[in-house]
CSV table of N, CA and C in Angstrom, one decimal:
chain,number,residue,atom,x,y,z
A,1,MET,N,-22.7,35.9,191.4
A,1,MET,CA,-23.0,37.2,190.8
A,1,MET,C,-22.4,37.4,189.4
A,2,LYS,N,-21.9,36.6,188.6
A,2,LYS,CA,-21.3,36.7,187.0
A,2,LYS,C,-22.7,36.4,186.5
A,3,GLY,N,-23.3,34.9,187.0
A,3,GLY,CA,-24.2,34.3,186.7
A,3,GLY,C,-26.1,35.6,186.7
A,4,ILE,N,-26.0,36.3,187.8
A,4,ILE,CA,-27.1,37.7,188.0
A,4,ILE,C,-26.2,39.1,186.1
A,5,PHE,N,-25.1,38.8,186.5
A,5,PHE,CA,-24.6,39.7,185.0
A,5,PHE,C,-24.9,39.6,184.3
A,6,ILE,N,-24.9,38.2,183.8
A,6,ILE,CA,-25.3,37.4,182.2
A,6,ILE,C,-26.5,37.3,182.3
A,7,VAL,N,-27.7,36.7,182.8
A,7,VAL,CA,-29.2,37.4,183.0
A,7,VAL,C,-29.2,38.9,182.8
A,8,LEU,N,-28.6,40.1,183.5
A,8,LEU,CA,-29.0,41.4,183.3
A,8,LEU,C,-29.1,41.3,181.9
A,9,LEU,N,-27.6,40.6,181.6
A,9,LEU,CA,-27.2,41.5,179.9
A,9,LEU,C,-28.1,41.2,179.0
A,10,LEU,N,-28.3,39.5,179.0
A,10,LEU,CA,-29.1,38.8,177.9
A,10,LEU,C,-31.0,39.3,177.9
A,11,SER,N,-31.1,39.9,179.0
A,11,SER,CA,-32.6,40.7,179.2
A,11,SER,C,-32.5,41.8,178.7
A,12,CYS,N,-31.5,42.4,178.7
A,12,CYS,CA,-30.8,44.2,177.5
A,12,CYS,C,-31.3,43.2,175.8
A,13,ILE,N,-30.5,42.9,175.9
A,13,ILE,CA,-29.9,42.3,174.5
A,13,ILE,C,-31.5,41.9,174.0
A,14,SER,N,-32.1,41.5,174.6
A,14,SER,CA,-33.1,40.5,173.8
A,14,SER,C,-34.3,41.6,174.1
A,15,SER,N,-34.8,43.0,174.9
A,15,SER,CA,-35.4,44.6,175.1
A,15,SER,C,-34.9,44.4,173.6
A,16,SER,N,-33.4,44.9,173.0
A,16,SER,CA,-34.0,45.7,171.8
A,16,SER,C,-34.1,45.5,171.0
A,17,LEU,N,-34.0,43.4,170.9
A,17,LEU,CA,-34.3,42.7,169.7
A,17,LEU,C,-35.9,42.8,169.3
A,18,TRP,N,-36.6,42.6,170.2
A,18,TRP,CA,-38.2,43.6,169.9
A,18,TRP,C,-37.9,44.3,170.1
A,19,ALA,N,-38.2,45.7,170.1
A,19,ALA,CA,-38.5,47.1,170.1
A,19,ALA,C,-38.1,47.7,168.7
A,20,GLN,N,-40.0,48.4,168.2
A,20,GLN,CA,-39.9,48.8,167.7
A,20,GLN,C,-40.6,48.2,166.2
A,21,LYS,N,-41.6,47.1,166.6
A,21,LYS,CA,-42.4,46.7,165.5
A,21,LYS,C,-43.3,47.7,164.5
A,22,ASN,N,-44.5,47.6,165.2
A,22,ASN,CA,-45.2,48.8,164.6
A,22,ASN,C,-45.8,50.0,165.5
A,23,PHE,N,-44.7,50.5,166.2
A,23,PHE,CA,-45.5,51.6,166.6
A,23,PHE,C,-45.2,53.1,166.1
A,24,GLU,N,-45.7,53.1,164.8
A,24,GLU,CA,-45.0,54.0,164.2
A,24,GLU,C,-46.7,54.6,163.7
A,25,TRP,N,-46.5,55.8,163.3
A,25,TRP,CA,-47.4,56.9,163.2
A,25,TRP,C,-47.1,57.5,162.2
A,26,ASP,N,-48.0,57.8,160.6
A,26,ASP,CA,-47.2,59.0,159.4
A,26,ASP,C,-49.1,59.4,159.1
A,27,VAL,N,-48.5,60.8,159.3
A,27,VAL,CA,-50.0,61.3,159.0
A,27,VAL,C,-50.2,62.9,158.5
A,28,ILE,N,-50.8,63.2,157.5
A,28,ILE,CA,-50.7,64.3,156.6
A,28,ILE,C,-51.7,64.7,157.1
A,29,VAL,N,-51.9,66.0,156.7
A,29,VAL,CA,-52.7,66.9,156.8
A,29,VAL,C,-53.1,67.8,156.1
A,30,ASP,N,-53.8,67.9,155.3
A,30,ASP,CA,-53.7,69.4,154.1
A,30,ASP,C,-54.0,71.0,154.9
A,31,SER,N,-53.8,71.5,154.1
A,31,SER,CA,-53.8,72.8,154.7
A,31,SER,C,-54.2,73.8,153.8
A,32,PRO,N,-54.4,75.1,153.7
A,32,PRO,CA,-54.4,76.2,152.7
A,32,PRO,C,-53.0,77.3,152.9
A,33,GLN,N,-52.5,76.7,153.8
A,33,GLN,CA,-51.0,77.2,154.5
A,33,GLN,C,-50.2,77.0,153.5
A,34,ASN,N,-49.2,78.0,153.9
A,34,ASN,CA,-48.3,77.9,153.5
A,34,ASN,C,-46.8,77.6,154.4
A,35,LYS,N,-45.8,76.8,153.9
A,35,LYS,CA,-44.7,75.8,154.9
A,35,LYS,C,-44.2,77.3,156.0
A,36,VAL,N,-44.3,78.2,155.5
A,36,VAL,CA,-43.8,78.8,157.1
A,36,VAL,C,-44.6,79.2,157.6
A,37,GLU,N,-46.1,79.2,157.4
A,37,GLU,CA,-47.3,79.6,158.4
A,37,GLU,C,-48.0,77.9,159.4
A,38,LEU,N,-47.6,76.8,158.3
A,38,LEU,CA,-47.9,75.7,158.5
A,38,LEU,C,-46.6,75.2,159.8
A,39,LEU,N,-45.1,76.2,159.4
A,39,LEU,CA,-44.4,75.4,160.7
A,39,LEU,C,-44.2,76.6,161.9
A,40,GLU,N,-44.4,77.4,161.5
A,40,GLU,CA,-45.2,78.4,162.9
A,40,GLU,C,-46.0,77.7,163.8
A,41,GLN,N,-47.1,77.5,162.7
A,41,GLN,CA,-48.6,76.6,163.8
A,41,GLN,C,-48.1,75.2,164.5
A,42,ILE,N,-47.6,73.8,163.9
A,42,ILE,CA,-46.6,73.0,164.3
A,42,ILE,C,-45.8,73.6,166.0
A,43,LYS,N,-44.9,74.8,166.0
A,43,LYS,CA,-44.4,74.9,166.6
A,43,LYS,C,-45.5,75.5,168.4
A,44,ARG,N,-46.4,76.3,167.7
A,44,ARG,CA,-47.6,76.0,168.3
A,44,ARG,C,-48.0,75.6,168.8
A,45,PHE,N,-48.3,74.3,168.7
A,45,PHE,CA,-48.6,73.2,168.8
A,45,PHE,C,-47.9,72.2,170.0
A,46,ILE,N,-46.7,72.5,169.5
A,46,ILE,CA,-45.6,71.9,170.2
A,46,ILE,C,-45.6,72.3,171.6
A,47,THR,N,-45.6,73.8,171.9
A,47,THR,CA,-45.5,74.4,172.7
A,47,THR,C,-46.7,74.7,173.3
A,48,GLU,N,-47.9,75.0,173.2
A,48,GLU,CA,-49.0,75.1,174.0
A,48,GLU,C,-50.0,73.9,174.1
A,49,GLU,N,-49.6,72.9,172.8
A,49,GLU,CA,-51.5,72.2,172.5
A,49,GLU,C,-50.6,70.5,173.1
A,50,TRP,N,-49.5,70.5,173.4
A,50,TRP,CA,-49.0,68.6,173.0
A,50,TRP,C,-48.6,68.2,174.5
A,51,GLN,N,-49.3,67.8,175.0
A,51,GLN,CA,-50.1,67.2,176.7
A,51,GLN,C,-49.4,66.1,176.8
A,52,ILE,N,-48.2,66.1,177.0
A,52,ILE,CA,-46.8,65.3,177.5
A,52,ILE,C,-46.4,66.0,178.8
A,53,GLU,N,-45.5,65.0,179.4
A,53,GLU,CA,-45.3,65.7,180.9
A,53,GLU,C,-44.1,66.4,180.6
A,54,ASP,N,-43.1,65.6,179.0
A,54,ASP,CA,-41.6,66.5,178.6
A,54,ASP,C,-41.3,66.1,177.3
A,55,LYS,N,-40.6,67.1,177.0
A,55,LYS,CA,-40.7,67.3,175.5
A,55,LYS,C,-40.0,67.7,175.2
A,56,GLU,N,-38.8,67.7,174.2
A,56,GLU,CA,-37.5,68.2,174.5
A,56,GLU,C,-37.3,68.3,172.5
A,57,ILE,N,-37.0,69.8,171.7
A,57,ILE,CA,-37.3,69.9,170.0
A,57,ILE,C,-35.8,69.7,169.7
A,58,MET,N,-35.4,68.7,169.1
A,58,MET,CA,-33.4,68.5,169.4
A,58,MET,C,-33.3,68.8,167.9
A,59,LEU,N,-34.1,68.9,166.9
A,59,LEU,CA,-33.7,70.0,165.8
A,59,LEU,C,-35.1,71.0,165.2
A,60,GLU,N,-34.5,72.0,164.3
A,60,GLU,CA,-35.6,72.7,163.4
A,60,GLU,C,-35.0,73.0,162.6
A,61,ASP,N,-35.4,72.5,161.3
A,61,ASP,CA,-34.8,73.5,160.4
A,61,ASP,C,-35.5,73.8,159.3
A,62,ILE,N,-35.8,75.1,159.8
A,62,ILE,CA,-36.8,76.3,158.6
A,62,ILE,C,-36.8,75.9,157.8
A,63,SER,N,-35.1,76.1,157.0
A,63,SER,CA,-35.9,75.6,155.2
A,63,SER,C,-35.8,74.8,155.0
A,64,LYS,N,-35.8,73.4,155.4
A,64,LYS,CA,-36.4,72.2,154.9
A,64,LYS,C,-37.8,71.8,155.3
A,65,GLY,N,-38.1,72.6,156.6
A,65,GLY,CA,-39.3,72.3,157.1
A,65,GLY,C,-39.8,71.1,157.7
A,66,VAL,N,-38.8,71.2,158.3
A,66,VAL,CA,-38.5,70.0,159.6
A,66,VAL,C,-38.7,70.3,160.8
A,67,ILE,N,-39.2,69.6,161.9
A,67,ILE,CA,-38.9,70.1,164.0
A,67,ILE,C,-38.7,68.9,164.0
A,68,VAL,N,-37.9,67.6,164.8
A,68,VAL,CA,-37.8,67.0,165.3
A,68,VAL,C,-37.4,66.8,166.8
A,69,THR,N,-38.5,66.6,167.6
A,69,THR,CA,-38.5,66.3,168.9
A,69,THR,C,-38.6,65.0,170.2
A,70,LYS,N,-38.1,64.7,170.7
A,70,LYS,CA,-38.5,63.9,171.9
A,70,LYS,C,-39.6,63.1,172.3
A,71,GLY,N,-40.1,63.0,172.2
A,71,GLY,CA,-41.2,62.9,173.4
A,71,GLY,C,-41.0,61.7,174.5
A,72,LYS,N,-42.0,61.9,175.7
A,72,LYS,CA,-41.6,61.3,176.8
A,72,LYS,C,-42.9,61.6,178.0
A,73,LEU,N,-43.3,59.8,177.9
A,73,LEU,CA,-44.1,59.5,178.7
A,73,LEU,C,-44.4,58.6,179.8
A,74,GLN,N,-45.2,58.3,180.7
A,74,GLN,CA,-45.2,57.5,181.7
A,74,GLN,C,-45.9,56.5,181.6
A,75,ILE,N,-46.0,55.0,181.6
A,75,ILE,CA,-46.5,54.3,181.6
A,75,ILE,C,-46.3,53.2,183.0
A,76,SER,N,-47.2,51.9,183.6
A,76,SER,CA,-47.2,50.9,184.6
A,76,SER,C,-47.9,50.3,184.5
A,77,SER,N,-47.1,49.0,185.1
A,77,SER,CA,-47.3,48.2,185.3
A,77,SER,C,-47.7,47.4,186.8
A,78,VAL,N,-47.8,46.1,187.1
A,78,VAL,CA,-48.2,45.2,188.3
A,78,VAL,C,-47.9,44.1,187.6
A,79,ARG,N,-46.6,43.6,188.3
A,79,ARG,CA,-45.8,42.8,188.1
A,79,ARG,C,-45.6,41.6,189.6
A,80,ASN,N,-45.9,40.9,189.6
A,80,ASN,CA,-46.5,39.6,191.2
A,80,ASN,C,-47.0,40.7,192.7
A,81,LEU,N,-47.2,41.8,192.1
A,81,LEU,CA,-48.5,42.2,193.0
A,81,LEU,C,-46.7,43.7,193.7
A,82,VAL,N,-46.1,44.0,192.2
A,82,VAL,CA,-45.1,45.1,192.1
A,82,VAL,C,-45.4,46.0,191.6
A,83,MET,N,-45.8,47.4,192.1
A,83,MET,CA,-45.9,48.5,191.1
A,83,MET,C,-44.6,48.8,190.1
A,84,PHE,N,-44.0,48.9,188.8
A,84,PHE,CA,-42.9,49.4,187.9
A,84,PHE,C,-43.7,50.6,187.3
A,85,THR,N,-43.1,51.1,187.5
A,85,THR,CA,-43.2,53.3,186.4
A,85,THR,C,-42.0,52.4,184.9
A,86,HIS,N,-42.8,52.5,184.3
A,86,HIS,CA,-41.9,52.8,182.3
A,86,HIS,C,-42.3,54.0,181.6
A,87,LYS,N,-40.0,54.6,181.9
A,87,LYS,CA,-40.5,55.8,181.1
A,87,LYS,C,-40.0,55.6,180.0
A,88,ILE,N,-40.9,56.1,179.4
A,88,ILE,CA,-40.8,56.1,177.3
A,88,ILE,C,-40.3,57.1,177.0
A,89,GLU,N,-39.9,57.2,175.9
A,89,GLU,CA,-39.7,57.8,174.6
A,89,GLU,C,-39.4,58.0,173.6
A,90,TYR,N,-39.8,59.0,172.5
A,90,TYR,CA,-40.4,58.5,171.3
A,90,TYR,C,-39.2,60.2,170.4
A,91,ALA,N,-39.8,59.9,169.1
A,91,ALA,CA,-39.7,60.3,168.1
A,91,ALA,C,-40.5,61.1,167.5
A,92,ALA,N,-40.5,62.2,167.3
A,92,ALA,CA,-42.1,62.7,167.1
A,92,ALA,C,-41.1,63.9,165.9
A,93,LYS,N,-41.2,63.9,164.5
A,93,LYS,CA,-40.7,64.5,163.8
A,93,LYS,C,-42.4,65.3,163.0
A,94,PHE,N,-41.9,67.0,162.2
A,94,PHE,CA,-43.1,67.2,161.9
A,94,PHE,C,-42.1,67.9,161.1
A,95,TYR,N,-43.2,67.6,159.7
A,95,TYR,CA,-42.2,67.8,158.7
A,95,TYR,C,-44.1,69.1,157.6
A,96,ALA,N,-42.7,70.3,157.5
A,96,ALA,CA,-43.8,71.0,156.5
A,96,ALA,C,-44.1,71.5,154.9
A,97,LYS,N,-44.1,71.4,153.4
A,97,LYS,CA,-44.3,72.0,152.9
A,97,LYS,C,-45.7,72.7,152.7
A,98,ASP,N,-45.6,73.6,151.2
A,98,ASP,CA,-47.0,74.5,150.4
A,98,ASP,C,-48.5,73.7,150.7
A,99,LYS,N,-49.3,74.0,151.7
A,99,LYS,CA,-50.1,73.2,151.7
A,99,LYS,C,-50.5,71.8,152.0
A,100,LYS,N,-49.3,71.3,153.2
A,100,LYS,CA,-49.2,70.0,153.7
A,100,LYS,C,-48.5,69.7,155.0
A,101,ALA,N,-48.4,69.4,155.8
A,101,ALA,CA,-48.0,69.2,157.2
A,101,ALA,C,-48.4,67.7,157.6
A,102,ARG,N,-46.8,67.9,158.2
A,102,ARG,CA,-47.0,65.2,158.4
A,102,ARG,C,-46.8,65.3,160.0
A,103,ILE,N,-46.6,64.5,160.5
A,103,ILE,CA,-46.5,64.0,161.8
A,103,ILE,C,-45.6,62.6,161.7
A,104,VAL,N,-44.2,62.1,162.0
A,104,VAL,CA,-44.5,60.8,162.4
A,104,VAL,C,-43.7,61.1,163.6
A,105,ILE,N,-44.1,59.7,164.0
A,105,ILE,CA,-44.2,59.6,165.3
A,105,ILE,C,-43.1,57.5,165.1
A,106,ASP,N,-41.6,57.1,166.2
A,106,ASP,CA,-41.5,55.9,165.5
A,106,ASP,C,-40.6,56.1,167.2
A,107,ASN,N,-39.5,55.0,166.9
A,107,ASN,CA,-38.7,55.5,167.8
A,107,ASN,C,-39.2,55.3,169.1
A,108,VAL,N,-40.0,54.5,169.5
A,108,VAL,CA,-40.6,53.8,170.4
A,108,VAL,C,-39.7,53.0,171.6
A,109,ASN,N,-39.4,53.8,172.4
A,109,ASN,CA,-38.2,52.6,173.4
A,109,ASN,C,-39.2,53.0,174.7
A,110,CYS,N,-38.3,51.9,176.0
A,110,CYS,CA,-39.0,52.3,177.2
A,110,CYS,C,-37.1,52.3,177.6
A,111,VAL,N,-37.4,53.2,178.1
A,111,VAL,CA,-36.2,53.7,178.6
A,111,VAL,C,-34.7,53.7,179.7
A,112,SER,N,-36.4,53.2,180.7
A,112,SER,CA,-36.0,53.1,182.5
A,112,SER,C,-37.4,52.2,182.8
A,113,THR,N,-36.9,51.7,183.8
A,113,THR,CA,-38.6,51.3,184.8
A,113,THR,C,-38.0,51.2,186.2
A,114,ILE,N,-38.1,51.5,186.7
A,114,ILE,CA,-38.3,52.4,187.9
A,114,ILE,C,-39.2,51.7,188.8
A,115,GLN,N,-39.4,50.9,190.2
A,115,GLN,CA,-40.0,51.2,191.1
A,115,GLN,C,-40.7,51.6,192.0
A,116,PRO,N,-41.6,52.8,191.9
A,116,PRO,CA,-42.1,54.0,192.3
A,116,PRO,C,-41.2,54.6,194.1
A,117,HIS,N,-41.9,53.2,194.7
A,117,HIS,CA,-40.9,53.4,196.3
A,117,HIS,C,-39.6,53.3,196.6
A,118,LEU,N,-39.1,52.7,195.2
A,118,LEU,CA,-37.6,51.9,195.6
A,118,LEU,C,-36.6,53.1,194.7
A,119,GLY,N,-36.9,53.4,193.7
A,119,GLY,CA,-36.3,54.7,193.0
A,119,GLY,C,-35.2,53.3,192.7
A,120,GLY,N,-34.6,54.0,190.9
A,120,GLY,CA,-33.4,53.3,190.7
A,120,GLY,C,-33.7,52.9,189.3
A,121,ASN,N,-33.2,51.9,188.9
A,121,ASN,CA,-33.2,51.9,187.3
A,121,ASN,C,-33.6,50.4,187.7
A,122,LEU,N,-33.7,50.2,186.8
A,122,LEU,CA,-34.0,48.2,186.8
A,122,LEU,C,-34.0,48.5,185.6
A,123,GLU,N,-32.9,47.5,185.1
A,123,GLU,CA,-32.1,47.3,183.6
A,123,GLU,C,-32.9,45.9,183.0
A,124,GLY,N,-33.1,44.9,183.6
A,124,GLY,CA,-33.6,44.4,183.4
A,124,GLY,C,-35.2,43.9,183.4
A,125,VAL,N,-36.0,44.4,184.0
A,125,VAL,CA,-37.5,44.9,184.0
A,125,VAL,C,-37.6,45.2,182.6
A,126,LYS,N,-37.4,46.4,181.9
A,126,LYS,CA,-37.8,46.6,180.4
A,126,LYS,C,-38.7,46.4,179.7
A,127,PRO,N,-39.6,46.3,179.6
A,127,PRO,CA,-40.2,46.0,178.5
A,127,PRO,C,-39.9,46.2,177.1
A,128,PRO,N,-39.8,45.5,176.4
A,128,PRO,CA,-39.4,45.6,175.0
A,128,PRO,C,-41.5,45.8,174.8
A,129,ILE,N,-40.9,46.9,173.7
A,129,ILE,CA,-42.0,47.8,173.2
A,129,ILE,C,-42.3,47.5,171.5
A,130,SER,N,-43.1,46.2,171.5
A,130,SER,CA,-44.0,45.5,170.7
A,130,SER,C,-45.7,45.6,170.1
A,131,ASP,N,-46.4,45.0,169.2
A,131,ASP,CA,-47.3,44.2,168.8
A,131,ASP,C,-48.0,43.1,169.2
A,132,THR,N,-46.6,42.1,169.5
A,132,THR,CA,-46.8,41.2,169.6
A,132,THR,C,-46.4,41.0,171.4
A,133,TYR,N,-46.9,39.8,171.4
A,133,TYR,CA,-46.5,39.0,173.5
A,133,TYR,C,-44.8,38.9,172.5
A,134,PRO,N,-44.2,38.9,173.3
A,134,PRO,CA,-42.7,38.5,173.1
A,134,PRO,C,-42.1,37.7,173.8
A,135,GLU,N,-41.8,36.6,172.9
A,135,GLU,CA,-40.5,35.1,173.5
A,135,GLU,C,-40.3,34.3,172.4
A,136,LYS,N,-39.1,34.1,173.2
A,136,LYS,CA,-38.4,32.9,172.8
A,136,LYS,C,-38.9,31.8,173.2
A,137,ASN,N,-38.3,31.3,171.7
A,137,ASN,CA,-38.1,30.0,172.5
A,137,ASN,C,-39.3,29.3,172.9
A,138,GLY,N,-40.3,30.2,172.9
A,138,GLY,CA,-41.8,29.9,173.7
A,138,GLY,C,-41.7,30.2,174.9
A,139,LYS,N,-41.0,30.8,175.5
A,139,LYS,CA,-41.0,31.2,176.5
A,139,LYS,C,-41.4,33.0,176.8
A,140,LYS,N,-41.8,33.3,178.3
A,140,LYS,CA,-42.2,34.7,178.1
A,140,LYS,C,-40.7,35.2,178.7
A,141,ILE,N,-40.8,36.9,177.8
A,141,ILE,CA,-39.7,37.4,178.1
A,141,ILE,C,-39.9,39.0,178.9
A,142,THR,N,-40.8,38.6,179.1
A,142,THR,CA,-41.4,40.5,180.1
A,142,THR,C,-42.0,39.9,181.3
A,143,GLY,N,-41.8,38.9,181.7
A,143,GLY,CA,-41.7,38.6,183.9
A,143,GLY,C,-43.2,39.2,183.8
A,144,MET,N,-44.3,39.6,182.7
A,144,MET,CA,-45.4,39.3,183.1
A,144,MET,C,-46.2,38.9,181.7
A,145,SER,N,-47.4,38.3,181.9
A,145,SER,CA,-49.4,37.5,181.7
A,145,SER,C,-48.7,38.2,180.4
A,146,LYS,N,-49.1,38.0,178.9
A,146,LYS,CA,-49.8,38.0,177.9
A,146,LYS,C,-50.8,39.5,177.7
A,147,LYS,N,-51.6,38.3,178.7
A,147,LYS,CA,-53.0,39.6,178.5
A,147,LYS,C,-51.8,41.1,179.3
A,148,LYS,N,-51.7,41.3,180.3
A,148,LYS,CA,-51.3,42.2,181.1
A,148,LYS,C,-50.1,43.5,180.1
A,149,TYR,N,-49.2,42.2,179.6
A,149,TYR,CA,-48.7,42.8,178.1
A,149,TYR,C,-49.1,43.7,177.3
A,150,ILE,N,-50.5,42.7,176.6
A,150,ILE,CA,-50.5,43.3,175.5
A,150,ILE,C,-51.9,44.7,176.5
A,151,GLN,N,-52.5,44.5,177.1
A,151,GLN,CA,-53.2,45.4,178.0
A,151,GLN,C,-52.1,47.5,177.8
A,152,MET,N,-50.8,46.3,178.9
A,152,MET,CA,-49.9,47.8,178.8
A,152,MET,C,-49.6,48.4,177.4
A,153,MET,N,-49.6,47.5,176.0
A,153,MET,CA,-48.6,48.4,175.0
A,153,MET,C,-50.1,48.9,174.0
A,154,GLU,N,-51.8,48.8,174.2
A,154,GLU,CA,-52.4,49.0,173.6
A,154,GLU,C,-52.3,50.5,174.9
A,155,GLU,N,-51.9,50.8,176.2
A,155,GLU,CA,-52.6,51.9,176.3
A,155,GLU,C,-51.5,53.3,176.3
A,156,LEU,N,-50.3,52.3,176.0
A,156,LEU,CA,-48.9,53.3,175.2
A,156,LEU,C,-49.8,53.8,173.8
A,157,LYS,N,-50.1,53.2,173.4
A,157,LYS,CA,-50.3,52.8,171.7
A,157,LYS,C,-51.3,54.4,172.3
A,158,ALA,N,-52.3,54.5,172.8
A,158,ALA,CA,-53.9,55.0,173.3
A,158,ALA,C,-53.2,56.3,173.3
A,159,ASP,N,-52.5,56.5,174.6
A,159,ASP,CA,-51.5,57.8,174.8
A,159,ASP,C,-51.0,58.5,173.6
A,160,ILE,N,-50.5,57.6,172.7
A,160,ILE,CA,-49.2,58.1,171.3
A,160,ILE,C,-50.3,58.4,170.5
A,161,GLN,N,-51.5,57.8,170.2
A,161,GLN,CA,-52.7,57.8,169.6
A,161,GLN,C,-53.1,59.4,169.5
A,162,LYS,N,-53.1,59.8,170.6
A,162,LYS,CA,-53.7,61.4,171.8
A,162,LYS,C,-53.3,62.6,171.1
A,163,THR,N,-51.4,62.4,171.4
A,163,THR,CA,-50.7,62.8,170.2
A,163,THR,C,-51.0,63.5,169.4
A,164,VAL,N,-51.2,62.3,168.2
A,164,VAL,CA,-51.0,62.5,166.6
A,164,VAL,C,-53.0,63.1,166.3
A,165,ASP,N,-53.7,62.8,167.3
A,165,ASP,CA,-55.3,63.2,167.1
A,165,ASP,C,-55.3,64.5,167.4
A,166,SER,N,-54.8,64.9,168.3
A,166,SER,CA,-54.6,66.7,168.4
A,166,SER,C,-54.0,67.7,167.9
A,167,TYR,N,-52.6,67.2,167.5
A,167,TYR,CA,-51.6,66.9,166.2
A,167,TYR,C,-53.1,67.6,164.7
A,168,VAL,N,-53.6,66.9,164.4
A,168,VAL,CA,-54.4,66.6,163.3
A,168,VAL,C,-55.7,67.2,163.5
A,169,GLU,N,-56.5,67.7,164.7
A,169,GLU,CA,-57.2,68.7,165.1
A,169,GLU,C,-56.6,70.2,164.9
A,170,PHE,N,-55.4,70.3,166.0
A,170,PHE,CA,-54.8,71.7,166.0
A,170,PHE,C,-54.4,71.9,164.3
A,171,MET,N,-54.3,71.0,163.5
A,171,MET,CA,-53.6,71.9,162.5
A,171,MET,C,-54.6,72.2,161.2
A,172,SER,N,-55.8,71.6,161.5
A,172,SER,CA,-57.2,71.1,160.7
A,172,SER,C,-57.5,72.7,161.3
A,173,SER,N,-57.2,72.8,161.8
A,173,SER,CA,-58.2,74.4,162.6
A,173,SER,C,-57.9,75.8,162.4
A,174,ASN,N,-58.6,76.7,161.9
A,174,ASN,CA,-58.5,78.0,161.6
A,174,ASN,C,-57.1,78.5,162.4
A,175,PRO,N,-56.1,78.3,161.7
A,175,PRO,CA,-54.9,78.9,162.2
A,175,PRO,C,-54.9,79.6,163.4
A,176,ASP,N,-55.7,81.0,162.3
A,176,ASP,CA,-55.6,82.7,162.7
A,176,ASP,C,-57.0,83.0,164.0
A,177,SER,N,-57.4,81.7,164.0
A,177,SER,CA,-58.3,82.5,165.3
A,177,SER,C,-58.3,82.7,166.4
A,178,ASN,N,-57.1,82.3,166.3
A,178,ASN,CA,-56.8,82.6,168.1
A,178,ASN,C,-55.8,83.9,168.1
A,179,ILE,N,-55.3,84.4,167.6
A,179,ILE,CA,-54.2,85.9,166.6
A,179,ILE,C,-54.6,86.8,167.2
A,180,ASP,N,-55.7,86.9,166.4
A,180,ASP,CA,-56.0,88.6,166.3
A,180,ASP,C,-57.2,88.5,167.2
A,181,TRP,N,-57.3,88.2,168.2
A,181,TRP,CA,-57.9,88.5,169.4
A,181,TRP,C,-58.4,89.6,169.3
């Protein structure tokens, strides 16, 4: 029993050491609008356009021109013919000042892994989030092949990139085109 506990503890520690390498986005959009108008447009983006399963506004400071949210999504992987669902969370920070809007996405982490047909959180199976295949002393620490791991990370990046792309498109569009119909 002690051996299993130690293995699980070590895998949790090693996961946290590998998280957060290059999973960061920082994009600025020019706009003719002032800070207040941009913040209203950002709020519309968050509530109407942002296509993720779950989002939560953590902070909204109009005077500083910042809205901080937590984005959540899921990705799947297969290991040894067993399907796993990984719940991913990340911070999305939206900034506004006169004539500029900015989105920063960072702190991307796997917060839980489950087997859909069994349920329950599998702490020792959470993959670290990284651009490179995580190894320790030449041994894999993810339980999956390098090819599958990189493929899963590319899928995750693509999902987050969709958010950034839709934000840029929304913020670059005419903000008043749908308001005064």
